[in-house]
Every structure is written in C-alpha cells, then in structure tokens.
Short mmCIF file of C-alpha atoms in Angstrom, two decimals:
data_model
loop_
_atom_site.label_atom_id
_atom_site.label_comp_id
_atom_site.label_asym_id
_atom_site.label_seq_id
_atom_site.Cartn_x
_atom_site.Cartn_y
_atom_site.Cartn_z
CA VAL A 26 -0.22 0.13 -0.28
CA THR A 27 2.79 2.14 0.20
CA VAL A 28 4.82 1.63 -2.43
CA PRO A 29 4.99 4.22 -4.70
CA GLY A 30 2.58 4.33 -8.18
CA PHE A 31 -0.27 2.69 -5.59
CA MET A 32 -2.38 5.41 -5.41
CA VAL A 33 -3.59 4.36 -9.49
CA ILE A 34 -3.77 1.02 -8.38
CA ASN A 35 -7.58 -0.83 -9.06
CA THR A 36 -7.86 -1.73 -4.98
CA ASP A 37 -11.39 -3.61 -5.52
CA GLY A 38 -10.43 -6.36 -5.25
CA LEU A 39 -7.73 -6.69 -3.03
CA VAL A 40 -10.45 -4.68 -0.95
CA ASP A 41 -13.03 -7.08 -1.25
CA PHE A 42 -10.55 -10.05 -0.45
CA LEU A 43 -9.93 -8.39 3.02
CA ILE A 44 -13.83 -8.04 4.08
CA GLY A 45 -14.13 -10.88 3.11
CA VAL A 46 -11.50 -12.15 5.63
CA LEU A 47 -13.53 -10.01 7.96
CA ASP A 48 -16.51 -11.56 7.59
CA ASN A 49 -14.83 -14.88 8.24
CA PRO A 50 -15.04 -15.72 11.92
CA SER A 51 -12.79 -18.92 12.38
CA ASN A 52 -10.38 -16.71 11.29
CA SER A 53 -7.14 -15.87 13.53
CA ASP A 54 -7.16 -13.01 15.80
CA ASP A 55 -3.63 -11.88 13.85
CA MET A 56 -5.41 -12.47 10.47
CA VAL A 57 -8.10 -10.33 11.26
CA ILE A 58 -5.82 -7.70 12.90
CA GLU A 59 -3.62 -8.35 9.98
CA ALA A 60 -6.78 -7.22 7.39
CA CYS A 61 -8.27 -4.51 9.70
CA GLY A 62 -4.58 -2.33 9.26
CA ALA A 63 -4.30 -3.21 5.99
CA LEU A 64 -7.64 -2.11 4.79
CA TRP A 65 -7.18 1.35 7.20
CA ALA A 66 -4.48 1.93 4.69
CA CYS A 67 -6.05 1.63 1.87
CA LEU A 68 -8.76 3.50 2.63
CA SER A 69 -6.43 6.32 4.19
CA LYS A 70 -4.66 6.22 0.27
CA GLN A 71 -7.46 5.91 -1.67
CA PRO A 72 -10.40 7.82 0.39
CA ASN A 73 -12.10 7.41 -2.70
CA ALA A 74 -11.63 4.68 -4.76
CA ASN A 75 -13.78 2.16 -3.46
CA THR A 76 -16.87 4.18 -2.63
CA ASN A 77 -18.62 1.26 -4.44
CA LEU A 78 -17.47 -1.27 -1.63
CA LEU A 79 -18.43 1.23 0.90
CA PRO A 80 -20.68 -0.06 2.70
CA GLN A 81 -19.46 -3.72 2.90
CA CYS A 82 -17.10 -2.44 4.80
CA PHE A 83 -18.33 -0.47 6.88
CA ARG A 84 -20.81 -4.06 7.63
CA ALA A 85 -17.69 -5.77 7.64
CA VAL A 86 -15.50 -3.65 10.24
CA LEU A 87 -18.62 -2.75 12.43
CA GLY A 88 -20.08 -6.46 11.97
CA LEU A 89 -16.23 -7.09 13.60
CA CYS A 90 -16.59 -5.17 16.37
CA VAL A 91 -19.99 -5.90 17.82
CA ARG A 92 -18.71 -9.79 17.52
CA HIS A 93 -15.68 -8.89 20.02
CA LYS A 94 -17.21 -6.33 22.04
CA GLY A 95 -17.99 -8.54 24.90
CA GLU A 96 -21.32 -10.33 24.61
CA SER A 97 -21.32 -12.92 22.05
CA THR A 98 -17.33 -13.56 22.65
CA ALA A 99 -14.71 -11.70 25.12
CA PHE A 100 -13.93 -8.81 25.04
CA ASN A 101 -10.96 -8.67 22.41
CA SER A 102 -9.49 -5.49 23.42
CA PRO A 103 -6.53 -6.20 20.51
CA ILE A 104 -9.02 -6.27 18.14
CA LEU A 105 -11.23 -3.97 18.44
CA THR A 106 -8.37 -1.56 18.93
CA GLU A 107 -7.33 -2.04 15.51
CA ALA A 108 -11.06 -2.42 14.22
CA ALA A 109 -11.63 0.89 15.45
CA GLY A 110 -9.38 2.78 13.48
CA THR A 111 -10.18 0.84 10.51
CA LEU A 112 -13.79 2.25 11.39
CA SER A 113 -13.00 5.94 11.68
CA SER A 114 -10.91 5.43 8.51
CA VAL A 115 -14.41 3.99 6.75
CA MET A 116 -16.43 6.55 8.74
CA TYR A 117 -14.39 9.28 7.44
CA CYS A 118 -14.85 8.07 3.23
CA VAL A 119 -18.79 8.17 4.18
CA ARG A 120 -18.25 11.12 4.97
CA GLU A 121 -17.51 12.58 1.80
CA ASN A 122 -19.33 10.06 -0.38
CA PRO A 123 -21.80 9.14 2.34
CA PHE A 124 -24.70 6.28 1.75
CA TYR A 125 -27.53 4.74 4.16
CA ILE A 126 -26.84 3.78 7.87
CA SER A 127 -29.52 1.96 9.50
CA ASP A 128 -30.33 4.12 13.92
CA GLU A 129 -29.36 0.26 14.89
CA ASP A 130 -26.10 0.47 13.40
CA ILE A 131 -25.78 4.05 14.97
CA ASP A 132 -26.78 2.61 18.15
CA ALA A 133 -24.34 -0.02 18.13
CA ILE A 134 -21.16 2.24 17.58
CA ILE A 135 -22.29 4.26 20.89
CA SER A 136 -22.98 1.12 22.72
CA ILE A 137 -19.62 0.01 21.63
CA LEU A 138 -17.92 3.24 23.23
CA ASP A 139 -20.05 2.97 26.48
CA ILE A 140 -18.60 -1.31 26.59
CA VAL A 141 -15.05 0.22 26.45
CA ILE A 142 -15.49 2.47 29.19
CA GLU A 143 -16.62 0.54 31.95
CA CYS A 144 -13.97 -2.34 30.20
CA ASP A 145 -11.11 -1.05 29.06
CA VAL A 146 -10.81 2.70 30.34
CA GLN A 147 -6.94 2.86 29.60
CA ASN A 148 -6.23 1.73 26.09
CA PHE A 149 -6.70 5.60 24.83
CA SER A 150 -6.31 4.12 20.69
CA LEU A 151 -9.59 2.41 21.31
CA MET A 152 -11.42 5.92 22.68
CA GLU A 153 -9.76 8.28 20.75
CA ARG A 154 -10.78 6.11 17.21
CA LEU A 155 -14.44 4.79 17.50
CA MET A 156 -14.41 8.78 19.40
CA ASP A 157 -13.75 9.41 15.08
CA ALA A 158 -15.92 7.53 14.31
CA ILE A 159 -19.05 9.40 15.84
CA PHE A 160 -17.34 12.56 14.57
CA SER A 161 -17.73 11.76 10.63
CA LEU A 162 -21.25 9.96 12.35
CA CYS A 163 -22.54 13.76 13.53
CA PHE A 164 -21.96 15.49 9.58
CA LEU A 165 -24.80 12.49 8.71
CA SER A 166 -27.00 11.63 11.66
CA LYS A 167 -26.36 14.00 14.52
CA GLU A 168 -30.64 13.52 15.56
CA VAL A 169 -30.39 10.29 15.52
CA LEU A 170 -26.90 10.12 17.54
CA ILE A 171 -28.20 12.87 20.41
CA GLN A 172 -31.49 9.98 20.41
CA PHE A 173 -29.52 7.43 20.72
CA GLY A 174 -27.37 9.39 24.35
CA VAL A 175 -24.17 10.12 22.65
CA ILE A 176 -23.64 12.72 24.35
CA VAL A 177 -23.86 11.13 27.37
CA VAL A 178 -21.29 8.90 26.54
CA VAL A 179 -18.59 11.39 25.02
CA ILE A 180 -18.88 13.63 27.89
CA ASP A 181 -18.58 10.10 29.93
CA CYS A 182 -14.97 9.76 27.79
CA MET A 183 -14.00 13.17 28.35
CA VAL A 184 -14.79 12.87 32.41
CA GLU A 185 -12.83 9.61 32.72
CA HIS A 186 -9.81 10.87 30.63
CA GLU A 187 -9.51 14.93 31.81
CA THR A 188 -6.06 15.14 30.95
CA ASN A 189 -5.23 13.44 28.05
CA GLU A 190 -5.55 16.27 25.29
CA MET A 191 -6.35 13.92 22.06
CA ILE A 192 -9.35 12.70 23.84
CA GLN A 193 -10.73 16.49 25.06
CA GLN A 194 -10.55 17.49 21.88
CA MET A 195 -12.34 14.56 20.18
CA GLY A 196 -14.91 15.39 23.00
CA CYS A 197 -14.90 19.29 21.87
CA ALA A 198 -15.59 19.14 18.68
CA ILE A 199 -18.81 16.48 18.89
CA LEU A 200 -19.77 18.57 21.60
CA ALA A 201 -19.14 21.64 19.06
CA LEU A 202 -21.15 19.63 16.00
CA LEU A 203 -24.33 18.79 18.22
CA ALA A 204 -24.64 21.82 20.37
CA SER A 205 -27.27 24.05 18.78
CA THR A 206 -28.79 27.26 18.94
CA GLU A 207 -32.22 26.12 17.91
CA ASN A 208 -32.39 22.50 19.84
CA LEU A 209 -32.37 23.14 23.47
CA GLN A 210 -33.17 20.38 24.76
CA VAL A 211 -29.93 18.99 23.11
CA ASN A 212 -27.80 21.89 25.15
CA LEU A 213 -30.07 21.51 28.48
CA SER A 214 -28.69 17.72 28.03
CA ILE A 215 -24.52 18.85 27.39
CA ALA A 216 -25.32 21.02 30.78
CA GLU A 217 -27.04 18.24 32.82
CA THR A 218 -24.00 15.52 32.30
CA ASP A 219 -21.07 18.39 33.33
CA GLY A 220 -20.13 18.97 29.53
CA ILE A 221 -20.00 22.43 29.74
CA ASP A 222 -18.12 21.80 32.48
CA MET A 223 -15.22 19.63 30.63
CA LEU A 224 -15.22 22.36 28.21
CA VAL A 225 -14.13 24.56 30.30
CA SER A 226 -11.68 22.78 31.48
CA ALA A 227 -10.34 21.61 28.36
CA LEU A 228 -10.23 25.57 27.27
CA ALA A 229 -7.68 25.77 30.67
CA GLY A 230 -6.41 22.67 30.69
CA PHE A 231 -5.11 22.42 26.56
CA THR A 232 -4.50 26.68 26.14
CA GLU A 233 -1.88 25.84 22.98
CA ASN A 234 -4.00 23.34 21.54
CA LEU A 235 -6.11 25.96 19.08
CA VAL A 236 -8.16 23.14 17.98
CA ILE A 237 -9.83 22.74 21.55
CA GLN A 238 -9.88 26.31 22.27
CA THR A 239 -11.95 26.82 19.07
CA ASP A 240 -14.08 23.58 18.89
CA ALA A 241 -14.54 24.49 23.16
CA CYS A 242 -15.51 28.00 22.23
CA ARG A 243 -17.71 27.35 19.76
CA ALA A 244 -19.75 24.96 21.90
CA LEU A 245 -20.03 27.16 24.18
CA SER A 246 -21.10 29.74 21.91
CA HIS A 247 -24.84 27.98 21.67
CA PHE A 248 -25.57 28.15 25.22
CA SER A 249 -24.96 32.34 25.30
CA ILE A 250 -28.48 32.36 23.91
CA ASP A 251 -29.76 30.94 27.02
CA LEU A 252 -29.73 33.68 30.10
CA GLU A 253 -29.71 30.48 33.00
CA MET A 254 -27.42 28.85 30.91
CA LYS A 255 -25.32 31.50 30.99
#
C-alpha cells in the first residue's frame, strides 16, 4: 500500500478480499488484525477509490466490532483497537461519499464506546478511534446520535480522561457539532451531564491546542442565547 504508484492501482479486488477476511469468524485474531490494518491503509491512501465497496466495508468492520465487544464472545481489546481505527477511516470516506446507515448501526457504535468505558477505560487509542468515527457520524446523523445518548457517552469519556489531549480534542469537536442554538433540549442535555464544565476544563487545560480552543468556544457559544445557561 505504501509503494510508489499505489495511488493509481485499482484496489477493489484487494478490498473485497479483506472484507471477506473480516467477515469470516474462523480466521485467527492475528489475521483479522492484519486485515484491518491493510483495509485501513487502503482507505486512507485512496479515500475515493472504493466507494462502491464502502457499504460492505462498513458492515464488515462494524460487524467485527460487535462480535468482539464482549457479548457473544469475550471482550477482545486488540481486535477492537485495530477495528476501531479502520472504522474511523471508513467513516471519513462515508462523510465524503454518504450512504444510508441504519439507526441500529449508529446505536451499535455508541454502545461499543460505552462498553469500552466500562471494560477498557485506559485504552486511549481505542477510545480516540471510536470517538473519531462518531465525529464523522455527526455530519450524517446528528439527530439519531443524540437520540441514542451519544452526549452522555462522549462526556463520560472526557470525564474519565480529563488530562488526555486527544480525547479532550475529540470530545470538544463532537460537542461543537451537536450543540445547537435551535435545540435548547440538546444544550440542556450537555449542561446536565457536566458538558459545560468539561468544555471549560479543556479550554483551561490545553491553552496551546488551537483545535480544542476553537471547538470548545464554538460549543459554548451555543449556550450564550439562554440566560439560565449563561
């Protein structure tokens, strides 16, 4: 994937093969992890090259995450960590080439992040990657995310890792997209779950991070129209 000239190669066959590896529960953990890494690299290098296979990529990667989140099988942190990175790459491509994602699938992504907080809260990479996938989803299905409780889960991540710059950055970015001057109920939900406190804390704690400063201020600006929230 990193060799010169790869950008002009048609990778549909390779992506299709990797999807098959992820869909096969009998494959070893090592093979699945390597397949995730290869698919992640393909999508990152050629984000607009495999658009016809994006729905299959999404279903395969999300299905892999669901299988290993600790319900039907044991919670598998290594597979989930690699798969979450692949999912974030898939979701970036979906932002540019959108297709229908069901409410059930959106709920599954939020529930996986919630399980990570409970089962593997110190796995920063896994948490960041899932939050990155949710960030992309905010551009496509903001209302559904809110309906399934994404605000509480994202703020829980920020509370658990108040000193982790990347998690705070992702949290501020998501809240900046979800906060609304039109929907006071959403703002109230953010306020009632310590979201305002976390935004202010991120502003104070990461003064050199311009992304956090911008997104936290953007999120907080939506609260300025309500006198009580002020």
